[in-house]
Tab-separated table of C-alpha atoms and ligand atoms in Angstrom:
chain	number	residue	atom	x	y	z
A	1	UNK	CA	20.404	8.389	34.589
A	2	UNK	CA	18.722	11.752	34.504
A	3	UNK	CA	17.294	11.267	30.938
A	4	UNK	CA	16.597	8.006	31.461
A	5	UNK	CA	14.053	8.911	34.493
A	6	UNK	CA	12.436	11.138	31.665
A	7	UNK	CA	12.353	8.680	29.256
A	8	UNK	CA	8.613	8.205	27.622
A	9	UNK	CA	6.643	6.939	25.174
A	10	UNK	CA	5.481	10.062	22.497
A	11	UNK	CA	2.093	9.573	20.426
A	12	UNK	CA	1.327	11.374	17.377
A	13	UNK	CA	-1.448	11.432	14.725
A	14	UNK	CA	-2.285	13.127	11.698
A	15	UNK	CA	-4.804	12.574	8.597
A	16	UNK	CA	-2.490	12.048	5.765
A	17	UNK	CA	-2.584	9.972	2.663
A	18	UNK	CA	-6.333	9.788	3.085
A	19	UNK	CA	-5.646	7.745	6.356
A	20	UNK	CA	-5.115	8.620	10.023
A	21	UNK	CA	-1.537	8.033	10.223
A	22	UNK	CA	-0.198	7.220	13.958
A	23	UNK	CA	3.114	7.623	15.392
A	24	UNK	CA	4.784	5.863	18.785
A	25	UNK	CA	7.886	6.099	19.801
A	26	UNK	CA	9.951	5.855	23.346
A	27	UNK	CA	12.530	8.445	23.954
A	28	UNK	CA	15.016	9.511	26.895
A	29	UNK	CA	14.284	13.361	26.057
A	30	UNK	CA	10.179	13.766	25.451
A	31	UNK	CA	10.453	17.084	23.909
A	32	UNK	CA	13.189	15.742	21.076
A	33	UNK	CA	10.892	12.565	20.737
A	34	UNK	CA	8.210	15.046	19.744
A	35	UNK	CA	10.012	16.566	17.092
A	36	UNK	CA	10.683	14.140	15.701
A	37	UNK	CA	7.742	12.540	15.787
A	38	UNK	CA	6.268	15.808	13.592
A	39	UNK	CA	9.255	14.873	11.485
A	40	UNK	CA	7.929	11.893	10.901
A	41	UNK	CA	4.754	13.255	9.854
A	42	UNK	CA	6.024	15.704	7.714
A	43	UNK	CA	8.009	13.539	5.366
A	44	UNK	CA	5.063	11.158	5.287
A	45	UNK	CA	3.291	14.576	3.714
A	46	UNK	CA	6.045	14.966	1.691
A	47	UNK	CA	5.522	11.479	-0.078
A	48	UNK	CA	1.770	12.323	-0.162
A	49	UNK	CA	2.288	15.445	-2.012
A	50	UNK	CA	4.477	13.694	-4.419
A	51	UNK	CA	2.639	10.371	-4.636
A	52	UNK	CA	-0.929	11.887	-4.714
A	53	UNK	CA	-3.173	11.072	-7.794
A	54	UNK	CA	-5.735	13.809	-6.320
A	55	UNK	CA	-2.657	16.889	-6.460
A	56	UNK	CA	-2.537	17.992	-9.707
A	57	UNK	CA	1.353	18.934	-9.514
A	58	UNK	CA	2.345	15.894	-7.756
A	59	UNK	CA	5.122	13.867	-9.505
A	60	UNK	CA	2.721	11.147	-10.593
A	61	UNK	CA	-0.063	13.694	-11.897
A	62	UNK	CA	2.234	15.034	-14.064
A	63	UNK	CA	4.243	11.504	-15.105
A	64	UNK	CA	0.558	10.454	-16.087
A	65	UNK	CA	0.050	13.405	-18.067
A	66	UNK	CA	3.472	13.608	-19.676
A	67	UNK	CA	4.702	10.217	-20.118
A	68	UNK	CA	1.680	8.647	-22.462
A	69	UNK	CA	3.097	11.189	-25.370
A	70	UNK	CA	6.981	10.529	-24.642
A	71	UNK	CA	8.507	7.707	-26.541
A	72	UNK	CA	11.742	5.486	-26.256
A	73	UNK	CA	13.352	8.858	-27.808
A	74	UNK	CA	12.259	11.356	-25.253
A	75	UNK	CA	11.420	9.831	-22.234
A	76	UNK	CA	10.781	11.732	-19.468
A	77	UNK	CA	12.675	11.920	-16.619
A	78	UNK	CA	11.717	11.365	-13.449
A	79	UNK	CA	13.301	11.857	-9.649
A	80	UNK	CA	15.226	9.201	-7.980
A	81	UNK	CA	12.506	8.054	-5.772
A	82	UNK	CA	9.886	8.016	-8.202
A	83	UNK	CA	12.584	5.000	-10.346
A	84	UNK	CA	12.551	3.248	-7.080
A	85	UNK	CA	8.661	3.080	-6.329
A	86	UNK	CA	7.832	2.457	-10.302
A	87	UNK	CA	10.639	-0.283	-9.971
A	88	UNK	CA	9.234	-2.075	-7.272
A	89	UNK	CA	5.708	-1.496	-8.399
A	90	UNK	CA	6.771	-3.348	-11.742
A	91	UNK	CA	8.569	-5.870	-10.068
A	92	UNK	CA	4.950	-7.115	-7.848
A	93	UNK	CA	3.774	-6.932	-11.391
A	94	UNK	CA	6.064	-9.340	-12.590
A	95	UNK	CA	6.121	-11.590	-9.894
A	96	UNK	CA	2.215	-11.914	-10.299
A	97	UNK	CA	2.101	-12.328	-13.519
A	98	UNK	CA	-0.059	-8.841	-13.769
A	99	UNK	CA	-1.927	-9.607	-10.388
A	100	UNK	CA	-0.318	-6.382	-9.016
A	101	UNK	CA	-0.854	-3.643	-11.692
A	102	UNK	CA	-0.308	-0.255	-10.990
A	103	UNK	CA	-1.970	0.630	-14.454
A	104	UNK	CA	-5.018	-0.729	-13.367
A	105	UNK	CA	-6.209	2.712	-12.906
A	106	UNK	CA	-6.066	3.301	-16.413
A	107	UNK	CA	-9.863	1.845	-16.223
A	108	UNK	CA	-9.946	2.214	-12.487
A	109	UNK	CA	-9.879	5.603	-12.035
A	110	UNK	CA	-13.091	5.704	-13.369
A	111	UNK	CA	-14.757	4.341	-10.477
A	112	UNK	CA	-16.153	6.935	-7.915
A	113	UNK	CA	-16.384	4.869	-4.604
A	114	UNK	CA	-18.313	8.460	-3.198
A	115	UNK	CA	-20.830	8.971	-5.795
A	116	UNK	CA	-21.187	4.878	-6.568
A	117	UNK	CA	-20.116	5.193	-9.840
A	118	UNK	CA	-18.305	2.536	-12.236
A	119	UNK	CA	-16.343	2.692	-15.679
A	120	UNK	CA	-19.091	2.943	-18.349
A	121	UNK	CA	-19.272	-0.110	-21.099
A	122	UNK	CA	-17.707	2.231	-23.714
A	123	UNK	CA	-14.701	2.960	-21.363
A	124	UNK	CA	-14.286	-1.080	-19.869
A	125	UNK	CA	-13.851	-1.617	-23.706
A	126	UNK	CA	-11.856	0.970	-24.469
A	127	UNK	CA	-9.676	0.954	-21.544
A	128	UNK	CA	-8.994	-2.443	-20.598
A	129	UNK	CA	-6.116	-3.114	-22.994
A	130	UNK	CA	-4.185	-0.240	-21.562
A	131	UNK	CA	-4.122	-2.366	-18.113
A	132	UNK	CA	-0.655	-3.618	-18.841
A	133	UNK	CA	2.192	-2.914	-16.174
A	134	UNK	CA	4.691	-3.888	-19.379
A	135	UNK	CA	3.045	-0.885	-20.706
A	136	UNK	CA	5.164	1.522	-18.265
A	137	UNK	CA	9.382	1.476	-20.122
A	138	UNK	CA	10.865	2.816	-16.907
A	139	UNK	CA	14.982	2.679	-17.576
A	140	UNK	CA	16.406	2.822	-14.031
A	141	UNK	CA	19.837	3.378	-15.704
A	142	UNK	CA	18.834	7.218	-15.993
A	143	UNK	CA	15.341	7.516	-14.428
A	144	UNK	CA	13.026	8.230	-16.816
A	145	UNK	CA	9.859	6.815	-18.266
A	146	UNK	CA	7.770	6.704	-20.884
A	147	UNK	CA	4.172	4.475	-21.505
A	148	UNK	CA	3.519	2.393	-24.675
A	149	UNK	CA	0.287	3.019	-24.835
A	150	UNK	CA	-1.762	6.420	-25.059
A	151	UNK	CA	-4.463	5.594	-22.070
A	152	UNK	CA	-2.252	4.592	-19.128
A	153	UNK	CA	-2.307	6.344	-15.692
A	154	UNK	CA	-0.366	4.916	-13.314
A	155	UNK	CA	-1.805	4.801	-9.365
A	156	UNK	CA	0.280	3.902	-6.205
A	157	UNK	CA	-2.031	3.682	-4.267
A	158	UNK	CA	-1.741	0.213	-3.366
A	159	UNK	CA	2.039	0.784	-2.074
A	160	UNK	CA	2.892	3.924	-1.548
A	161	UNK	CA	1.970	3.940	2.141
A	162	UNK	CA	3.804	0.736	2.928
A	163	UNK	CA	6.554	2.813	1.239
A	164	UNK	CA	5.975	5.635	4.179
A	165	UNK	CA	5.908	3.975	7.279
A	166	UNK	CA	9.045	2.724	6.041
A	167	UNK	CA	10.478	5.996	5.408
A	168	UNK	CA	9.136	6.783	8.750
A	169	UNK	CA	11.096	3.666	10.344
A	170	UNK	CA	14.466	4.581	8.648
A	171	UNK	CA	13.750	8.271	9.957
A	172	UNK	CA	13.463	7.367	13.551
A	173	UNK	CA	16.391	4.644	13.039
A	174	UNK	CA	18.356	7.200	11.794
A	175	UNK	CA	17.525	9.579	14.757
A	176	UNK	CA	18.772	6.285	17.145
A	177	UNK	CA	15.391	5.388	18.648
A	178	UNK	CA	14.841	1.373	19.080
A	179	UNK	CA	11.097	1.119	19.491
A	180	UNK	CA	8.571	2.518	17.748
A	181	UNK	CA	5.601	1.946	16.000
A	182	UNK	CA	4.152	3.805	12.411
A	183	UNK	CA	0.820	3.223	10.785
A	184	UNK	CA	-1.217	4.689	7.689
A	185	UNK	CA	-4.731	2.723	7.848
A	186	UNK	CA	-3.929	-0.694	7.286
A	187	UNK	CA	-0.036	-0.288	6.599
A	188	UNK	CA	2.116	-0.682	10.017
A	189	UNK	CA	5.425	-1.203	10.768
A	190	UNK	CA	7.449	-1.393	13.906
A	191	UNK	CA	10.896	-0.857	15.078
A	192	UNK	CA	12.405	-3.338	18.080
A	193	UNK	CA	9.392	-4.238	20.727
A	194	UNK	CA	6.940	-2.234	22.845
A	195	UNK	CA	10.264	-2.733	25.549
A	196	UNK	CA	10.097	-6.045	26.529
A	197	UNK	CA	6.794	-6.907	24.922
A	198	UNK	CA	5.941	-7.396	21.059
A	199	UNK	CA	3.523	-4.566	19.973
A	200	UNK	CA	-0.038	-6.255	19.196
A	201	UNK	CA	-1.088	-5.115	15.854
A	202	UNK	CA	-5.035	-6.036	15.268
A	203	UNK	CA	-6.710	-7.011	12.128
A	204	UNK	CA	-10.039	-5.848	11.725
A	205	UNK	CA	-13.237	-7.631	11.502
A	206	UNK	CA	-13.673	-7.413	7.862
A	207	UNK	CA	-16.697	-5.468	6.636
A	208	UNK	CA	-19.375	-4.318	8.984
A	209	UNK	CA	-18.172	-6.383	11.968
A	210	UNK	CA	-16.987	-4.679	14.762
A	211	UNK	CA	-13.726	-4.544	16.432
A	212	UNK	CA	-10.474	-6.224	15.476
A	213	UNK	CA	-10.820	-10.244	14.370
A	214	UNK	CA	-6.933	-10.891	14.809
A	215	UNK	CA	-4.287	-9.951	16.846
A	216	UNK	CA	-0.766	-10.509	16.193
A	217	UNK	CA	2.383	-9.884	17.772
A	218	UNK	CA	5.149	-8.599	16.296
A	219	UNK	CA	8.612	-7.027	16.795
A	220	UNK	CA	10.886	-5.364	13.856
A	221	UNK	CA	8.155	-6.209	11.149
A	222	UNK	CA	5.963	-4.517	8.787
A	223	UNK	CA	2.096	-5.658	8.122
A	224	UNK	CA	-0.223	-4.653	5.583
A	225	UNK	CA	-3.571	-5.587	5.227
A	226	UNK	CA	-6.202	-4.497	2.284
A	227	UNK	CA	-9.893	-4.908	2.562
A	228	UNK	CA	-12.750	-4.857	0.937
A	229	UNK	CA	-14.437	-2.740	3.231
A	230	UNK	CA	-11.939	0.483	2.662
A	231	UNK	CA	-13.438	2.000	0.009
A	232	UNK	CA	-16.434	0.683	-1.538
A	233	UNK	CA	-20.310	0.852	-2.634
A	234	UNK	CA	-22.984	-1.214	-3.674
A	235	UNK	CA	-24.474	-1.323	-6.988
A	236	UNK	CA	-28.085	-1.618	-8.449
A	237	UNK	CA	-27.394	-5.768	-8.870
A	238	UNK	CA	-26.399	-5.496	-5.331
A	239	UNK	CA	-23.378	-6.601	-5.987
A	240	UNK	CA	-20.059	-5.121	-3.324
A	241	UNK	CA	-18.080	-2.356	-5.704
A	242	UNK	CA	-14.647	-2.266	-4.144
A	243	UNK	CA	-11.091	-0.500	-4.345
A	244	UNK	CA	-9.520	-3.489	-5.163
A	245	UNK	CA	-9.279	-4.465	-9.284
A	246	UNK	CA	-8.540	-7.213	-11.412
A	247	UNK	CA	-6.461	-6.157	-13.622
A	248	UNK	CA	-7.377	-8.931	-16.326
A	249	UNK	CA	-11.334	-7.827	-15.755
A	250	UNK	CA	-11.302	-4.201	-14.517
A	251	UNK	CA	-13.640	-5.205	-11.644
A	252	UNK	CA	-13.198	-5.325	-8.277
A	253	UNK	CA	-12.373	-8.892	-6.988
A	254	UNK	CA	-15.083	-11.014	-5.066
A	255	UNK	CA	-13.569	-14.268	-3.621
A	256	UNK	CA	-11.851	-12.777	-0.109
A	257	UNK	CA	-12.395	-9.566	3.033
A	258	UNK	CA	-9.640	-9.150	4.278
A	259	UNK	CA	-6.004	-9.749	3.531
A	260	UNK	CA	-3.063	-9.278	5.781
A	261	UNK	CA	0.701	-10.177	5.026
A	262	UNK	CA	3.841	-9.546	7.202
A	263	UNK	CA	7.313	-9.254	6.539
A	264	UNK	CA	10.395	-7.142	6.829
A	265	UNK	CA	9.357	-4.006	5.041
A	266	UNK	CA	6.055	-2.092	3.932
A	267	UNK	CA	6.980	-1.969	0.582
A	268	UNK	CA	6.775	-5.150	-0.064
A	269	UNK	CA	3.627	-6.160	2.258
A	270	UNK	CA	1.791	-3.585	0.867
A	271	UNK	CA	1.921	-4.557	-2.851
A	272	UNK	CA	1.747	-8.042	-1.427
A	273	UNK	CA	-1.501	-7.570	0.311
A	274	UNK	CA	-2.945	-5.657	-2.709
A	275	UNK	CA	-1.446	-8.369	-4.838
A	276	UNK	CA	-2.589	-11.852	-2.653
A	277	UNK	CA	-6.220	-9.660	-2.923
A	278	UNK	CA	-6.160	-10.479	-6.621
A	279	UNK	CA	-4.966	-13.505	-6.870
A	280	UNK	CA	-7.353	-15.069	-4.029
A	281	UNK	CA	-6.750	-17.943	-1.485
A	282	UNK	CA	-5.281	-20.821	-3.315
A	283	UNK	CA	-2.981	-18.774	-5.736
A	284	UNK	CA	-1.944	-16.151	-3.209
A	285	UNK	CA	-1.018	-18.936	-0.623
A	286	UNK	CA	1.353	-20.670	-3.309
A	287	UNK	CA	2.925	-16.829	-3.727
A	288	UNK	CA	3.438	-16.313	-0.168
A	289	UNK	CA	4.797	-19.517	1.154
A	290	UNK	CA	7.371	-19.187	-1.857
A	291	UNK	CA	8.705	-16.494	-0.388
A	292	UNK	CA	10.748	-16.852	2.364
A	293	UNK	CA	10.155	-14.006	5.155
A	294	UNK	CA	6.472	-13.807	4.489
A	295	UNK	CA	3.661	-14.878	6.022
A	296	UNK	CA	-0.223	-14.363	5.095
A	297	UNK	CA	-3.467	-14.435	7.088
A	298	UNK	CA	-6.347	-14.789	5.109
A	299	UNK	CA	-10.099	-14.339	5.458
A	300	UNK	CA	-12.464	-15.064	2.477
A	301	UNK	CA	-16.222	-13.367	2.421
A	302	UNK	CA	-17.455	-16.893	3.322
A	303	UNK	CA	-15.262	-16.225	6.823
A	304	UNK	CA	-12.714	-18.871	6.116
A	305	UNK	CA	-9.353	-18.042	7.286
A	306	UNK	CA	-6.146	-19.331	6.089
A	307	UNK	CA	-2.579	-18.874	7.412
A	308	UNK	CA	0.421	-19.278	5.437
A	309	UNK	CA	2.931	-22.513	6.539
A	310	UNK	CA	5.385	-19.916	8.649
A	311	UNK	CA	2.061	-19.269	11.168
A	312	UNK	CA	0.513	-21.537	13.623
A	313	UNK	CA	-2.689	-22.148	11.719
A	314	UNK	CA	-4.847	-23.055	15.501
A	315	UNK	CA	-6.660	-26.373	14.332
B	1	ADP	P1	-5.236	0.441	1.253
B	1	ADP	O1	-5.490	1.495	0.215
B	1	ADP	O2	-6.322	0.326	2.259
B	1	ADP	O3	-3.852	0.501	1.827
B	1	ADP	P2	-4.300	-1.616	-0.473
B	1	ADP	O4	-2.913	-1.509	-0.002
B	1	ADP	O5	-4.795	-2.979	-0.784
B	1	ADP	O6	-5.337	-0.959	0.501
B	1	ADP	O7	-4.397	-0.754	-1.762
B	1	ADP	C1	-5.591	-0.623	-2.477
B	1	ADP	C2	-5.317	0.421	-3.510
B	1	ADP	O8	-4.420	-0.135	-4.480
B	1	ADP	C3	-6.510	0.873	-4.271
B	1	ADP	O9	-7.179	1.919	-3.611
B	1	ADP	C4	-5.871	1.325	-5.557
B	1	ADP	O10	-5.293	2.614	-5.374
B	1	ADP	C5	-4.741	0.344	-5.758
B	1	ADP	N1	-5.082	-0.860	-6.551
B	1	ADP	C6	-6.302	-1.419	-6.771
B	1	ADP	N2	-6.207	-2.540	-7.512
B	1	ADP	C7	-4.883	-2.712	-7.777
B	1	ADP	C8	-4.131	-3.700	-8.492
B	1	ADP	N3	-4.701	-4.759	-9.080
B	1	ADP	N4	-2.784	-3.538	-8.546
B	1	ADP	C9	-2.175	-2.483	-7.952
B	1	ADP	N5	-2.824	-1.530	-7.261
B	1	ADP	C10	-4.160	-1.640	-7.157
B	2	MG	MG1	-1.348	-2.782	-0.675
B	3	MG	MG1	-1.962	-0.413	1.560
């Protein structure tokens, strides 16, 4: 009863990932809710520092400079984790035939969303063949990896912060709390309700509006939405440069804003969201109401919005 009457809710925030990352949790003890709550943080640093394209002696700057020379001979090996994030990462690929290509930045990481620039013609023609996820010979049997090709480099950025806030989740689950809340920019996921309420999780008004467009509730879930407004600039045509690449074209995509999908887990919405960005309204629909424990809210740059068949679409 005594801890109980102390019981709170504990916020924490911290830029990570490139993102303001925000914690919530309830707790009977306030001071071991904060702890843990850094906790929290910390391993979502930890998957930053490991995940990061930007650190030099992150595990992924190093795969991408090692694993272009290895072969099926002398692969390179790789840690546990990193099997399980190339895994799913190939698996999205699969699944969308390519939509969802983590070698995209083999041509994408040319693009300097700061400075406004883009890929030169010499490097879209020289680059664009190494987009291929198939490219990346990951054996999960032993972890290690090895790319076909001499140009890959292999980003996560489009699921590697779903991938936290679920670390963050199974932290806190671990640690016995029951509601909670963890988001990286537009990755969230919560744990139970906001006691006795569902937590409201907003979308924003894509690009240049103000505010949040949609709000939805939600309870033990995970959302993800990607946007064209994250990263972007816009070039000489005038035409919106953006963070988001087809893989089959090496430019960013120009049919939809905003894209949110919910589900069980970050993982998997993240890559979804990226992925549904790619593949647009019609195709990404089809994906999404395939796939049972998903749902999809999409807005297009003309301002249409479509919901999958598990939401309410309001008439
Ligand atoms: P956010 O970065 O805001 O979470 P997303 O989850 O949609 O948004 O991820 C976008 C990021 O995904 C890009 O910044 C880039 O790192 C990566 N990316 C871009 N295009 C693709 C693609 N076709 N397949 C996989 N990842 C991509
Ligand atoms: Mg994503
Ligand atoms: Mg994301």
């Amino acid at each position: 009863l005594h801890g109980q009457a102390l019981a709170e809710w504990v916020h924490q925030q911290a830029d990570i990932m490139g993102t303001r990352v925000n914690v919530t949790l309830w707790h009977d003890d306030p001071s071991k809710g904060e702890t843990l709550a850094g906790e929290v943080l910390e391993e979502m640093r930890r998957i930053d520092s490991l995940y990061s394209p930007y650190k030099p002696a992150s595990d992924l700057s190093v795969m991408n400079t090692e694993a272009p020379s290895r072969g099926a001979a002398d692969p390179l090996p790789i840690s546990e984790e990193m099997t399980r994030l190339l895994d799913k990462a190939l698996f999205y690929g699969q699944l969308t035939q390519g939509a969802f290509d983590i070698t995209y930045a083999s041509l994408g990481r040319y693009y300097d969303y700061r400075e406004g620039k883009q890929p030169t013609d010499d490097q879209q023609q020289a680059l664009i063949e190494a987009i291929d996820y198939r490219h990346v010979k990951l054996n999960t049997a032993n972890n290690s990896v090895y790319y076909q090709h001499p140009a890959v480099y292999v980003d996560l950025g489009g699921i590697a912060k779903g991938y936290a806030v679920d670390r963050a989740i199974e932290r806190l689950k671990n640690a016995s709390v029951v509601h909670a809340s963890v988001s990286a920019g537009g990755d969230s996921r919560v744990l139970g309700d906001k006691r006795g309420r569902p937590w409201m999780v907003g979308i924003k008004q894509p690009r240049g509006g103000e505010g949040v467009a949609i709000t939805i509730p939600l309870a033990d879930a995970a959302i993800s939405t990607s946007g064209d407004y994250e990263r972007y600039f816009i070039d000489d045509n005038g035409q919106w440069v953006h963070h988001i690449i087809n893989p089959r074209t090496g430019k960013s995509t120009d049919e939809l804003a905003s894209v949110s999908i919910i589900g069980p887990e970050g993982f998997d919405t993240d890559a979804l969201s990226t992925s549904v960005f790619v593949l647009g309204a019609e195709q990404g629909l089809a994906l999404i109401n395939r796939l049972p424990g998903f749902d999809a809210i999409i807005i297009s740059r003309s301002g249409k919005v479509d919901y999958s068949e598990g939401l309410a679409a309001p008439e």
